[in-house]
mmCIF file of C-alpha atoms in Angstrom:
data_model
loop_
_atom_site.group_PDB
_atom_site.id
_atom_site.type_symbol
_atom_site.label_atom_id
_atom_site.label_comp_id
_atom_site.label_asym_id
_atom_site.label_seq_id
_atom_site.Cartn_x
_atom_site.Cartn_y
_atom_site.Cartn_z
ATOM 1 C CA MET O 200 -47.429 -9.144 -2.354
ATOM 2 C CA LYS O 201 -46.594 -9.438 1.327
ATOM 3 C CA ARG O 202 -44.809 -12.758 0.673
ATOM 4 C CA ALA O 203 -42.689 -11.175 -2.092
ATOM 5 C CA LEU O 204 -41.822 -8.274 0.223
ATOM 6 C CA LYS O 205 -40.767 -10.680 2.983
ATOM 7 C CA ILE O 206 -38.603 -12.675 0.574
ATOM 8 C CA SER O 207 -36.935 -9.469 -0.626
ATOM 9 C CA LEU O 208 -36.365 -8.343 2.951
ATOM 10 C CA TYR O 209 -34.874 -11.681 4.033
ATOM 11 C CA THR O 210 -32.660 -11.735 0.927
ATOM 12 C CA LEU O 211 -31.405 -8.222 1.708
ATOM 13 C CA ILE O 212 -30.682 -9.186 5.306
ATOM 14 C CA ALA O 213 -28.838 -12.344 4.226
ATOM 15 C CA LEU O 214 -26.744 -10.420 1.706
ATOM 16 C CA SER O 215 -25.940 -7.769 4.327
ATOM 17 C CA VAL O 216 -24.815 -10.419 6.819
ATOM 18 C CA VAL O 217 -22.610 -12.073 4.188
ATOM 19 C CA TRP O 218 -21.160 -8.692 3.149
ATOM 20 C CA ILE O 219 -20.379 -7.733 6.742
ATOM 21 C CA GLY O 220 -18.839 -11.155 7.402
ATOM 22 C CA LEU O 221 -16.623 -10.931 4.314
ATOM 23 C CA THR O 222 -15.599 -7.394 5.221
ATOM 24 C CA LEU O 223 -14.561 -8.413 8.737
ATOM 25 C CA TRP O 224 -12.673 -11.421 7.351
ATOM 26 C CA VAL O 225 -10.631 -9.522 4.760
ATOM 27 C CA GLN O 226 -9.986 -6.629 7.142
ATOM 28 C CA ARG O 227 -8.296 -8.823 9.764
ATOM 29 C CA PRO O 228 -4.539 -8.152 10.015
ATOM 30 C CA GLY O 229 -2.524 -10.871 8.302
ATOM 31 C CA ALA O 230 0.558 -12.767 9.431
ATOM 32 C CA ALA O 231 3.630 -11.021 10.842
ATOM 33 C CA MET O 232 6.484 -10.915 8.317
ATOM 34 C CA ARG O 233 9.493 -8.614 8.220
ATOM 35 C CA TYR O 234 12.878 -8.545 6.495
ATOM 36 C CA GLN O 235 15.617 -6.066 5.623
ATOM 37 C CA LEU O 236 17.794 -5.232 2.636
ATOM 38 C CA ASN O 237 21.065 -3.264 2.875
ATOM 39 C CA GLU O 238 21.249 -3.832 6.634
ATOM 40 C CA THR O 239 24.546 -1.961 7.035
ATOM 41 C CA HIS O 240 23.219 1.371 5.777
ATOM 42 C CA GLN O 241 22.100 4.033 8.247
ATOM 43 C CA ARG O 242 19.276 5.829 6.455
ATOM 44 C CA GLN O 243 16.044 3.904 6.756
ATOM 45 C CA VAL O 244 12.949 3.444 4.646
ATOM 46 C CA TRP O 245 10.008 1.332 5.818
ATOM 47 C CA ILE O 246 7.655 -0.372 3.365
ATOM 48 C CA ILE O 247 4.453 -1.384 5.138
ATOM 49 C CA TYR O 248 1.476 -3.445 3.943
ATOM 50 C CA ASP O 249 -1.127 -5.905 5.186
ATOM 51 C CA PRO O 250 -1.336 -9.188 3.237
ATOM 52 C CA ASP O 251 -4.600 -9.728 1.414
ATOM 53 C CA PRO O 252 -6.140 -13.142 2.260
ATOM 54 C CA ILE O 253 -7.081 -13.787 -1.387
ATOM 55 C CA TYR O 254 -4.513 -12.062 -3.607
ATOM 56 C CA ASP O 255 -0.884 -11.384 -2.732
ATOM 57 C CA LEU O 256 -0.338 -8.468 -5.107
ATOM 58 C CA ASP O 257 0.384 -6.242 -2.110
ATOM 59 C CA ARG O 258 3.361 -8.397 -1.086
ATOM 60 C CA GLN O 259 4.731 -8.491 -4.597
ATOM 61 C CA LEU O 260 4.395 -4.724 -5.013
ATOM 62 C CA ALA O 261 6.117 -4.199 -1.657
ATOM 63 C CA GLU O 262 9.006 -6.353 -2.825
ATOM 64 C CA ALA O 263 9.211 -4.444 -6.113
ATOM 65 C CA CYS O 264 9.395 -1.139 -4.247
ATOM 66 C CA ALA O 265 12.004 -2.585 -1.873
ATOM 67 C CA LYS O 266 14.241 -3.582 -4.787
ATOM 68 C CA ALA O 267 14.030 -0.048 -6.148
ATOM 69 C CA TRP O 268 15.179 1.419 -2.808
ATOM 70 C CA ALA O 269 17.874 -1.236 -2.370
ATOM 71 C CA GLN O 270 19.712 0.134 -5.409
ATOM 72 C CA TYR O 271 20.631 3.139 -3.279
ATOM 73 C CA PRO O 272 22.317 3.564 0.137
ATOM 74 C CA TRP O 273 19.211 2.912 2.234
ATOM 75 C CA ARG O 274 18.398 0.269 4.810
ATOM 76 C CA VAL O 275 15.105 -1.095 3.521
ATOM 77 C CA THR O 276 12.655 -2.764 5.891
ATOM 78 C CA VAL O 277 9.619 -4.529 4.437
ATOM 79 C CA ALA O 278 7.038 -5.313 7.100
ATOM 80 C CA THR O 279 3.445 -6.397 7.405
ATOM 81 C CA VAL O 280 1.295 -4.442 9.827
ATOM 82 C CA ALA O 281 1.439 -7.283 12.363
ATOM 83 C CA ALA O 282 5.258 -7.099 12.367
ATOM 84 C CA LEU O 283 5.426 -3.334 12.815
ATOM 85 C CA PRO O 284 7.333 -2.408 16.007
ATOM 86 C CA ASP O 285 6.205 0.250 18.479
ATOM 87 C CA HIS O 286 8.986 2.616 17.458
ATOM 88 C CA THR O 287 9.776 3.628 13.879
ATOM 89 C CA GLU O 288 11.103 7.126 14.558
ATOM 90 C CA GLU O 289 14.491 6.435 12.954
ATOM 91 C CA ALA O 290 12.945 5.914 9.537
ATOM 92 C CA GLU O 291 13.116 8.915 7.218
ATOM 93 C CA VAL O 292 10.784 7.602 4.521
ATOM 94 C CA PHE O 293 7.671 5.399 4.608
ATOM 95 C CA VAL O 294 5.911 3.562 1.782
ATOM 96 C CA PHE O 295 2.382 2.429 2.627
ATOM 97 C CA LEU O 296 0.527 -0.095 0.453
ATOM 98 C CA ALA O 297 -3.192 -0.378 1.180
ATOM 99 C CA ASN O 298 -5.708 -2.878 -0.133
ATOM 100 C CA THR O 299 -9.037 -1.434 -1.265
ATOM 101 C CA TYR O 300 -12.173 -2.662 0.491
ATOM 102 C CA ASN O 301 -15.505 -0.870 -0.009
ATOM 103 C CA TRP O 302 -13.685 1.945 -1.847
ATOM 104 C CA ARG O 303 -11.475 2.716 1.158
ATOM 105 C CA PRO O 304 -7.929 1.722 2.233
ATOM 106 C CA ASP O 305 -7.905 -1.297 4.551
ATOM 107 C CA TRP O 306 -8.230 -0.720 8.274
ATOM 108 C CA ALA O 307 -4.994 -2.484 9.173
ATOM 109 C CA VAL O 308 -2.881 -0.055 7.129
ATOM 110 C CA THR O 309 -4.768 3.045 8.282
ATOM 111 C CA ASP O 310 -4.290 1.873 11.883
ATOM 112 C CA ALA O 311 -0.574 1.386 11.148
ATOM 113 C CA ILE O 312 -0.395 4.976 9.919
ATOM 114 C CA ASP O 313 -1.753 6.089 13.305
ATOM 115 C CA ARG O 314 0.954 4.051 15.062
ATOM 116 C CA CYS O 315 3.851 5.589 13.137
ATOM 117 C CA ALA O 316 5.437 8.939 13.959
ATOM 118 C CA LEU O 317 4.958 10.575 10.567
ATOM 119 C CA THR O 318 5.176 14.281 11.322
ATOM 120 C CA GLY O 319 7.590 15.778 8.825
ATOM 121 C CA LYS O 320 8.367 12.375 7.255
ATOM 122 C CA LYS O 321 8.429 11.663 3.521
ATOM 123 C CA CYS O 322 5.760 9.169 2.443
ATOM 124 C CA PHE O 323 4.558 7.328 -0.639
ATOM 125 C CA ALA O 324 1.072 5.838 -0.978
ATOM 126 C CA LEU O 325 0.046 2.858 -3.110
ATOM 127 C CA ALA O 326 -3.552 1.657 -3.293
ATOM 128 C CA LEU O 327 -4.446 -1.663 -4.905
ATOM 129 C CA GLY O 328 -7.579 -3.637 -5.512
ATOM 130 C CA ALA O 329 -9.706 -5.683 -7.877
ATOM 131 C CA GLY O 330 -11.317 -2.701 -9.606
ATOM 132 C CA SER O 331 -11.386 0.997 -8.984
ATOM 133 C CA THR O 332 -8.880 2.110 -6.355
ATOM 134 C CA GLU O 333 -8.775 5.857 -7.007
ATOM 135 C CA GLU O 334 -11.050 6.675 -4.051
ATOM 136 C CA ALA O 335 -8.929 4.529 -1.733
ATOM 137 C CA GLU O 336 -5.819 6.298 -3.013
ATOM 138 C CA GLU O 337 -7.350 9.710 -2.262
ATOM 139 C CA HIS O 338 -8.343 8.666 1.266
ATOM 140 C CA LEU O 339 -4.878 7.208 1.855
ATOM 141 C CA ILE O 340 -3.288 10.515 0.850
ATOM 142 C CA LYS O 341 -5.648 12.431 3.145
ATOM 143 C CA LYS O 342 -4.870 10.058 6.023
ATOM 144 C CA LEU O 343 -1.121 10.494 5.604
ATOM 145 C CA THR O 344 -1.393 14.260 5.235
ATOM 146 C CA ALA O 345 -3.536 14.485 8.371
ATOM 147 C CA SER O 346 -0.810 12.536 10.198
ATOM 148 C CA GLY O 347 1.701 15.255 9.361
ATOM 149 C CA ALA O 348 3.466 13.420 6.530
ATOM 150 C CA GLU O 349 4.635 14.923 3.252
ATOM 151 C CA VAL O 350 3.228 12.709 0.506
ATOM 152 C CA LEU O 351 5.738 12.691 -2.356
ATOM 153 C CA GLY O 352 3.794 10.363 -4.633
ATOM 154 C CA ALA O 353 0.749 8.113 -4.896
ATOM 155 C CA LYS O 354 -0.404 5.511 -7.390
ATOM 156 C CA SER O 355 -3.126 2.911 -7.899
ATOM 157 C CA PHE O 356 -2.682 -0.699 -9.035
ATOM 158 C CA TRP O 357 -5.233 -3.326 -10.014
ATOM 159 C CA VAL O 358 -5.653 -7.056 -9.710
ATOM 160 C CA LEU O 359 -8.187 -7.382 -12.538
ATOM 161 C CA ARG O 360 -7.858 -4.219 -14.643
ATOM 162 C CA PRO O 361 -4.739 -3.828 -16.837
ATOM 163 C CA ASN O 362 -1.879 -1.989 -15.132
ATOM 164 C CA ASP O 363 -0.474 -1.020 -18.528
ATOM 165 C CA GLU O 364 -2.839 -0.674 -21.480
ATOM 166 C CA GLN O 365 0.063 -1.298 -23.875
ATOM 167 C CA ARG O 366 0.848 -4.733 -22.364
ATOM 168 C CA LEU O 367 -2.522 -6.497 -22.380
ATOM 169 C CA GLU O 368 -1.099 -9.853 -23.448
ATOM 170 C CA GLU O 369 1.345 -10.062 -20.522
ATOM 171 C CA ASP O 370 0.750 -11.324 -16.997
ATOM 172 C CA ASN O 371 -0.951 -8.428 -15.199
ATOM 173 C CA THR O 372 0.736 -9.083 -11.847
ATOM 174 C CA ARG O 373 4.202 -9.094 -13.387
ATOM 175 C CA VAL O 374 3.364 -5.902 -15.250
ATOM 176 C CA ALA O 375 2.175 -4.282 -12.006
ATOM 177 C CA CYS O 376 5.427 -5.157 -10.250
ATOM 178 C CA GLU O 377 7.533 -3.776 -13.096
ATOM 179 C CA VAL O 378 5.464 -0.588 -13.193
ATOM 180 C CA ALA O 379 5.769 -0.222 -9.406
ATOM 181 C CA HIS O 380 9.548 -0.688 -9.541
ATOM 182 C CA ARG O 381 9.953 1.937 -12.283
ATOM 183 C CA TRP O 382 7.541 4.327 -10.575
ATOM 184 C CA MET O 383 9.313 4.028 -7.229
ATOM 185 C CA ASP O 384 12.750 4.392 -8.782
ATOM 186 C CA LYS O 385 11.632 7.486 -10.701
ATOM 187 C CA HIS O 386 10.367 9.128 -7.506
ATOM 188 C CA ILE O 387 13.535 8.256 -5.595
ATOM 189 C CA GLN O 388 15.542 10.038 -8.261
ATOM 190 C CA THR O 389 13.088 12.911 -8.767
ATOM 191 C CA HIS O 390 13.101 13.748 -5.056
ATOM 192 C CA HIS O 391 16.906 13.392 -4.815
ATOM 193 C CA LEU O 392 16.705 10.482 -2.398
ATOM 194 C CA THR O 393 19.635 8.691 -4.026
ATOM 195 C CA ASP O 394 22.097 10.814 -2.037
ATOM 196 C CA SER O 395 23.266 9.161 1.180
ATOM 197 C CA SER O 396 24.125 12.456 2.866
ATOM 198 C CA ARG O 397 20.802 14.206 3.303
ATOM 199 C CA LEU O 398 17.140 14.471 2.486
ATOM 200 C CA PRO O 399 15.997 17.271 0.187
ATOM 201 C CA THR O 400 15.080 20.503 1.926
ATOM 202 C CA PRO O 401 11.266 20.816 2.137
ATOM 203 C CA ARG O 402 9.904 23.529 -0.161
#
């Protein structure tokens, strides 16, 4: 009995060490990457994510959102957390994409939120992961709201679960990117962000 208890205890400890090690590995900020679309436009939107070391759905979703914004008169900057500058005050809108680890948004993105001046800024939140991401999405919204941002929209995406139940035979990543593009474009239009002259008056 004692031997079985010891084996169970050692197994639990080993699994805990592996879990902690994996968590620290995936939570490390990824490489610094940044680029712009519509560089001549004045109004700025920043799309911020941290690359997942296993899947790159976050990058592809960021690019899909960027293409939606680039249809309108906005200077679009797509940046990983590691490429985020110290000053982002000129941006009017932020889009944050967070990977889901242990049912929470990744630390790199939540730290990036703390580094940005978000008081009074318009924000969108996207949470993505292998399975359930709804809890991460809720925590991401709370984090942005606590930072003084106005969250105009939030959505979850999945690596393994279907992103559109009507398109089960199609590549799930491609479907996710198309859904993200349409979702982002719809919100840009719904919140009257297509106009180059002004942001909508807060209600």
